[in-house]
Amino acid sequence: MSDGPIRILLVDDHELIRNGLAGVIDLEDDMSIVGVAANVSEALSKYDSLSPDVVIADLQLQDGTGLDIVRTVRKKSDTAGLIVLTMHSGDDQIFAAMQAGASGFVGKDAPSSEVVKAARHAAVSPRSFVCTGLVGAMMRRQASESTKLTDREHEVLLLLADGLGASAIGDKLYLSESTAKSHIARIYQKLGASNRAQALVTAMRIGLLSSISPTER
């Protein structure tokens, strides 16, 4: 980073948003907008000619995405600050930005002060990722990973939903009753359930089951 103000390239295909963010950033004594761009190709060209300290790019652009900018610039520089802005800040977008090499991720519904804060972080610590929703996204991913069932466990779950007990499940899948019980126990553990009803309700809630048989056979 240069000794003077943080030099920022702003990329967004909406002129109103570009102007609004530029106005906010220009109010900061330690920041300066050195260029603006409306698409990926223009952004990459201006990055090469201007060498900004930080690039703030919208996720969705007409000729690509902000992640295209992040990946391309990151291959050229470990010291460039790279911030992704988006209207749709879901978990998948957060992890995609982090994996692409972004320095930060900010939803457009966040206060403008969050963009300024992220830009300052990106200028001094470009390879560490900041996002206000990151902890929640990581917790949700971890929970999702912990509830993944094996193919065999999913087969057992479907038979549980049909009302079958361990013995009948074993017969259906050519397993011993004790092996079927072991699969059922692991399913309960992964779903945080203590009985069949809890397991099936949880499986429905997280999308492992589409329906449950109303009667047991």
PDB file of N, CA, C and O in Angstrom, residues 111-153:
ATOM      1  N   PRO A 111     -24.758  -0.999   6.220  1.00  0.00           N
ATOM      2  CA  PRO A 111     -24.457   0.440   6.259  1.00  0.00           C
ATOM      3  C   PRO A 111     -23.201   0.744   5.445  1.00  0.00           C
ATOM      4  O   PRO A 111     -22.301  -0.095   5.335  1.00  0.00           O
ATOM      5  N   SER A 112     -23.147   1.939   4.871  1.00  0.00           N
ATOM      6  CA  SER A 112     -21.973   2.316   4.072  1.00  0.00           C
ATOM      7  C   SER A 112     -20.695   2.280   4.904  1.00  0.00           C
ATOM      8  O   SER A 112     -19.603   2.070   4.364  1.00  0.00           O
ATOM      9  N   SER A 113     -20.831   2.445   6.216  1.00  0.00           N
ATOM     10  CA  SER A 113     -19.656   2.389   7.086  1.00  0.00           C
ATOM     11  C   SER A 113     -18.987   1.019   7.037  1.00  0.00           C
ATOM     12  O   SER A 113     -17.773   0.899   7.252  1.00  0.00           O
ATOM     13  N   GLU A 114     -19.780  -0.049   6.737  1.00  0.00           N
ATOM     14  CA  GLU A 114     -19.213  -1.395   6.622  1.00  0.00           C
ATOM     15  C   GLU A 114     -18.301  -1.506   5.404  1.00  0.00           C
ATOM     16  O   GLU A 114     -17.281  -2.205   5.437  1.00  0.00           O
ATOM     17  N   VAL A 115     -18.671  -0.829   4.324  1.00  0.00           N
ATOM     18  CA  VAL A 115     -17.832  -0.834   3.125  1.00  0.00           C
ATOM     19  C   VAL A 115     -16.510  -0.117   3.415  1.00  0.00           C
ATOM     20  O   VAL A 115     -15.434  -0.597   3.049  1.00  0.00           O
ATOM     21  N   VAL A 116     -16.604   1.013   4.085  1.00  0.00           N
ATOM     22  CA  VAL A 116     -15.400   1.773   4.448  1.00  0.00           C
ATOM     23  C   VAL A 116     -14.507   0.944   5.363  1.00  0.00           C
ATOM     24  O   VAL A 116     -13.283   0.862   5.173  1.00  0.00           O
ATOM     25  N   LYS A 117     -15.109   0.314   6.346  1.00  0.00           N
ATOM     26  CA  LYS A 117     -14.354  -0.525   7.282  1.00  0.00           C
ATOM     27  C   LYS A 117     -13.671  -1.683   6.553  1.00  0.00           C
ATOM     28  O   LYS A 117     -12.498  -1.998   6.809  1.00  0.00           O
ATOM     29  N   ALA A 118     -14.407  -2.324   5.633  1.00  0.00           N
ATOM     30  CA  ALA A 118     -13.841  -3.440   4.872  1.00  0.00           C
ATOM     31  C   ALA A 118     -12.697  -2.972   3.984  1.00  0.00           C
ATOM     32  O   ALA A 118     -11.692  -3.679   3.827  1.00  0.00           O
ATOM     33  N   ALA A 119     -12.820  -1.795   3.396  1.00  0.00           N
ATOM     34  CA  ALA A 119     -11.757  -1.263   2.539  1.00  0.00           C
ATOM     35  C   ALA A 119     -10.484  -0.993   3.346  1.00  0.00           C
ATOM     36  O   ALA A 119      -9.371  -1.279   2.882  1.00  0.00           O
ATOM     37  N   ARG A 120     -10.638  -0.465   4.545  1.00  0.00           N
ATOM     38  CA  ARG A 120      -9.463  -0.224   5.394  1.00  0.00           C
ATOM     39  C   ARG A 120      -8.794  -1.548   5.750  1.00  0.00           C
ATOM     40  O   ARG A 120      -7.563  -1.666   5.740  1.00  0.00           O
ATOM     41  N   HIS A 121      -9.600  -2.536   6.103  1.00  0.00           N
ATOM     42  CA  HIS A 121      -9.052  -3.859   6.421  1.00  0.00           C
ATOM     43  C   HIS A 121      -8.309  -4.422   5.219  1.00  0.00           C
ATOM     44  O   HIS A 121      -7.200  -4.953   5.348  1.00  0.00           O
ATOM     45  N   ALA A 122      -8.923  -4.324   4.032  1.00  0.00           N
ATOM     46  CA  ALA A 122      -8.330  -4.895   2.821  1.00  0.00           C
ATOM     47  C   ALA A 122      -7.000  -4.244   2.485  1.00  0.00           C
ATOM     48  O   ALA A 122      -6.088  -4.900   1.968  1.00  0.00           O
ATOM     49  N   ALA A 123      -6.880  -2.959   2.792  1.00  0.00           N
ATOM     50  CA  ALA A 123      -5.640  -2.248   2.467  1.00  0.00           C
ATOM     51  C   ALA A 123      -4.465  -2.722   3.311  1.00  0.00           C
ATOM     52  O   ALA A 123      -3.332  -2.785   2.836  1.00  0.00           O
ATOM     53  N   VAL A 124      -4.726  -3.082   4.565  1.00  0.00           N
ATOM     54  CA  VAL A 124      -3.633  -3.466   5.469  1.00  0.00           C
ATOM     55  C   VAL A 124      -3.496  -4.969   5.635  1.00  0.00           C
ATOM     56  O   VAL A 124      -2.438  -5.470   6.011  1.00  0.00           O
ATOM     57  N   SER A 125      -4.567  -5.711   5.362  1.00  0.00           N
ATOM     58  CA  SER A 125      -4.528  -7.165   5.546  1.00  0.00           C
ATOM     59  C   SER A 125      -5.288  -7.853   4.407  1.00  0.00           C
ATOM     60  O   SER A 125      -6.335  -8.465   4.621  1.00  0.00           O
ATOM     61  N   PRO A 126      -4.761  -7.752   3.189  1.00  0.00           N
ATOM     62  CA  PRO A 126      -5.503  -8.190   2.007  1.00  0.00           C
ATOM     63  C   PRO A 126      -5.777  -9.691   1.927  1.00  0.00           C
ATOM     64  O   PRO A 126      -6.702 -10.117   1.246  1.00  0.00           O
ATOM     65  N   ARG A 127      -4.982 -10.507   2.624  1.00  0.00           N
ATOM     66  CA  ARG A 127      -5.174 -11.953   2.505  1.00  0.00           C
ATOM     67  C   ARG A 127      -5.964 -12.557   3.664  1.00  0.00           C
ATOM     68  O   ARG A 127      -6.106 -13.774   3.755  1.00  0.00           O
ATOM     69  N   SER A 128      -6.483 -11.730   4.563  1.00  0.00           N
ATOM     70  CA  SER A 128      -7.380 -12.242   5.605  1.00  0.00           C
ATOM     71  C   SER A 128      -8.791 -11.776   5.276  1.00  0.00           C
ATOM     72  O   SER A 128      -9.007 -10.633   4.905  1.00  0.00           O
ATOM     73  N   PHE A 129      -9.755 -12.686   5.387  1.00  0.00           N
ATOM     74  CA  PHE A 129     -11.112 -12.447   4.907  1.00  0.00           C
ATOM     75  C   PHE A 129     -12.029 -11.966   6.024  1.00  0.00           C
ATOM     76  O   PHE A 129     -12.075 -12.567   7.099  1.00  0.00           O
ATOM     77  N   VAL A 130     -12.764 -10.892   5.761  1.00  0.00           N
ATOM     78  CA  VAL A 130     -13.733 -10.392   6.734  1.00  0.00           C
ATOM     79  C   VAL A 130     -15.127 -10.342   6.122  1.00  0.00           C
ATOM     80  O   VAL A 130     -15.302  -9.981   4.966  1.00  0.00           O
ATOM     81  N   CYS A 131     -16.107 -10.740   6.915  1.00  0.00           N
ATOM     82  CA  CYS A 131     -17.510 -10.696   6.504  1.00  0.00           C
ATOM     83  C   CYS A 131     -18.341 -10.822   7.767  1.00  0.00           C
ATOM     84  O   CYS A 131     -18.118 -11.741   8.564  1.00  0.00           O
ATOM     85  N   THR A 132     -19.292  -9.936   7.953  1.00  0.00           N
ATOM     86  CA  THR A 132     -20.087  -9.958   9.179  1.00  0.00           C
ATOM     87  C   THR A 132     -20.889 -11.251   9.313  1.00  0.00           C
ATOM     88  O   THR A 132     -21.197 -11.690  10.411  1.00  0.00           O
ATOM     89  N   GLY A 133     -21.229 -11.892   8.203  1.00  0.00           N
ATOM     90  CA  GLY A 133     -22.013 -13.118   8.264  1.00  0.00           C
ATOM     91  C   GLY A 133     -21.193 -14.389   8.216  1.00  0.00           C
ATOM     92  O   GLY A 133     -21.755 -15.488   8.130  1.00  0.00           O
ATOM     93  N   LEU A 134     -19.861 -14.273   8.286  1.00  0.00           N
ATOM     94  CA  LEU A 134     -19.012 -15.453   8.096  1.00  0.00           C
ATOM     95  C   LEU A 134     -19.190 -16.497   9.195  1.00  0.00           C
ATOM     96  O   LEU A 134     -19.273 -17.701   8.907  1.00  0.00           O
ATOM     97  N   VAL A 135     -19.257 -16.066  10.448  1.00  0.00           N
ATOM     98  CA  VAL A 135     -19.380 -17.020  11.552  1.00  0.00           C
ATOM     99  C   VAL A 135     -20.664 -17.833  11.423  1.00  0.00           C
ATOM    100  O   VAL A 135     -20.662 -19.067  11.547  1.00  0.00           O
ATOM    101  N   GLY A 136     -21.763 -17.155  11.149  1.00  0.00           N
ATOM    102  CA  GLY A 136     -23.028 -17.854  10.977  1.00  0.00           C
ATOM    103  C   GLY A 136     -22.991 -18.815   9.805  1.00  0.00           C
ATOM    104  O   GLY A 136     -23.490 -19.941   9.890  1.00  0.00           O
ATOM    105  N   ALA A 137     -22.367 -18.394   8.692  1.00  0.00           N
ATOM    106  CA  ALA A 137     -22.264 -19.259   7.513  1.00  0.00           C
ATOM    107  C   ALA A 137     -21.440 -20.497   7.821  1.00  0.00           C
ATOM    108  O   ALA A 137     -21.785 -21.609   7.396  1.00  0.00           O
ATOM    109  N   MET A 138     -20.350 -20.320   8.563  1.00  0.00           N
ATOM    110  CA  MET A 138     -19.498 -21.459   8.908  1.00  0.00           C
ATOM    111  C   MET A 138     -20.216 -22.422   9.850  1.00  0.00           C
ATOM    112  O   MET A 138     -20.086 -23.643   9.723  1.00  0.00           O
ATOM    113  N   MET A 139     -20.993 -21.875  10.778  1.00  0.00           N
ATOM    114  CA  MET A 139     -21.751 -22.729  11.693  1.00  0.00           C
ATOM    115  C   MET A 139     -22.805 -23.532  10.939  1.00  0.00           C
ATOM    116  O   MET A 139     -23.006 -24.715  11.202  1.00  0.00           O
ATOM    117  N   ARG A 140     -23.462 -22.880   9.974  1.00  0.00           N
ATOM    118  CA  ARG A 140     -24.478 -23.583   9.184  1.00  0.00           C
ATOM    119  C   ARG A 140     -23.840 -24.664   8.314  1.00  0.00           C
ATOM    120  O   ARG A 140     -24.387 -25.754   8.168  1.00  0.00           O
ATOM    121  N   ARG A 141     -22.680 -24.374   7.752  1.00  0.00           N
ATOM    122  CA  ARG A 141     -21.995 -25.384   6.934  1.00  0.00           C
ATOM    123  C   ARG A 141     -21.554 -26.555   7.796  1.00  0.00           C
ATOM    124  O   ARG A 141     -21.686 -27.717   7.389  1.00  0.00           O
ATOM    125  N   GLN A 142     -21.030 -26.260   8.973  1.00  0.00           N
ATOM    126  CA  GLN A 142     -20.586 -27.331   9.868  1.00  0.00           C
ATOM    127  C   GLN A 142     -21.765 -28.210  10.276  1.00  0.00           C
ATOM    128  O   GLN A 142     -21.666 -29.436  10.312  1.00  0.00           O
ATOM    129  N   ALA A 143     -22.904 -27.576  10.565  1.00  0.00           N
ATOM    130  CA  ALA A 143     -24.097 -28.333  10.939  1.00  0.00           C
ATOM    131  C   ALA A 143     -24.564 -29.204   9.787  1.00  0.00           C
ATOM    132  O   ALA A 143     -24.972 -30.350   9.966  1.00  0.00           O
ATOM    133  N   SER A 144     -24.483 -28.650   8.569  1.00  0.00           N
ATOM    134  CA  SER A 144     -24.887 -29.409   7.391  1.00  0.00           C
ATOM    135  C   SER A 144     -23.983 -30.615   7.173  1.00  0.00           C
ATOM    136  O   SER A 144     -24.442 -31.710   6.860  1.00  0.00           O
ATOM    137  N   GLU A 145     -22.674 -30.402   7.349  1.00  0.00           N
ATOM    138  CA  GLU A 145     -21.721 -31.501   7.171  1.00  0.00           C
ATOM    139  C   GLU A 145     -21.964 -32.604   8.196  1.00  0.00           C
ATOM    140  O   GLU A 145     -21.854 -33.791   7.899  1.00  0.00           O
ATOM    141  N   SER A 146     -22.296 -32.200   9.431  1.00  0.00           N
ATOM    142  CA  SER A 146     -22.449 -33.182  10.502  1.00  0.00           C
ATOM    143  C   SER A 146     -23.715 -34.020  10.341  1.00  0.00           C
ATOM    144  O   SER A 146     -23.839 -35.083  10.941  1.00  0.00           O
ATOM    145  N   THR A 147     -24.682 -33.537   9.551  1.00  0.00           N
ATOM    146  CA  THR A 147     -25.932 -34.288   9.372  1.00  0.00           C
ATOM    147  C   THR A 147     -25.960 -35.061   8.052  1.00  0.00           C
ATOM    148  O   THR A 147     -26.980 -35.640   7.705  1.00  0.00           O
ATOM    149  N   LYS A 148     -24.856 -35.093   7.329  1.00  0.00           N
ATOM    150  CA  LYS A 148     -24.830 -35.861   6.088  1.00  0.00           C
ATOM    151  C   LYS A 148     -24.891 -37.356   6.384  1.00  0.00           C
ATOM    152  O   LYS A 148     -24.138 -37.863   7.210  1.00  0.00           O
ATOM    153  N   LEU A 149     -25.777 -38.026   5.689  1.00  0.00           N
ATOM    154  CA  LEU A 149     -25.929 -39.467   5.871  1.00  0.00           C
ATOM    155  C   LEU A 149     -25.221 -40.204   4.736  1.00  0.00           C
ATOM    156  O   LEU A 149     -25.149 -39.713   3.615  1.00  0.00           O
ATOM    157  N   THR A 150     -24.715 -41.401   5.043  1.00  0.00           N
ATOM    158  CA  THR A 150     -24.182 -42.254   3.990  1.00  0.00           C
ATOM    159  C   THR A 150     -25.347 -42.770   3.149  1.00  0.00           C
ATOM    160  O   THR A 150     -26.523 -42.654   3.532  1.00  0.00           O
ATOM    161  N   ASP A 151     -25.020 -43.354   2.002  1.00  0.00           N
ATOM    162  CA  ASP A 151     -26.074 -43.903   1.142  1.00  0.00           C
ATOM    163  C   ASP A 151     -26.886 -44.965   1.887  1.00  0.00           C
ATOM    164  O   ASP A 151     -28.111 -45.014   1.787  1.00  0.00           O
ATOM    165  N   ARG A 152     -26.182 -45.818   2.638  1.00  0.00           N
ATOM    166  CA  ARG A 152     -26.875 -46.873   3.385  1.00  0.00           C
ATOM    167  C   ARG A 152     -27.766 -46.275   4.473  1.00  0.00           C
ATOM    168  O   ARG A 152     -28.904 -46.710   4.676  1.00  0.00           O
ATOM    169  N   GLU A 153     -27.249 -45.256   5.175  1.00  0.00           N
ATOM    170  CA  GLU A 153     -28.047 -44.617   6.225  1.00  0.00           C
ATOM    171  C   GLU A 153     -29.289 -43.960   5.638  1.00  0.00           C
ATOM    172  O   GLU A 153     -30.356 -43.958   6.257  1.00  0.00           O
TER     173      GLU A 153
END
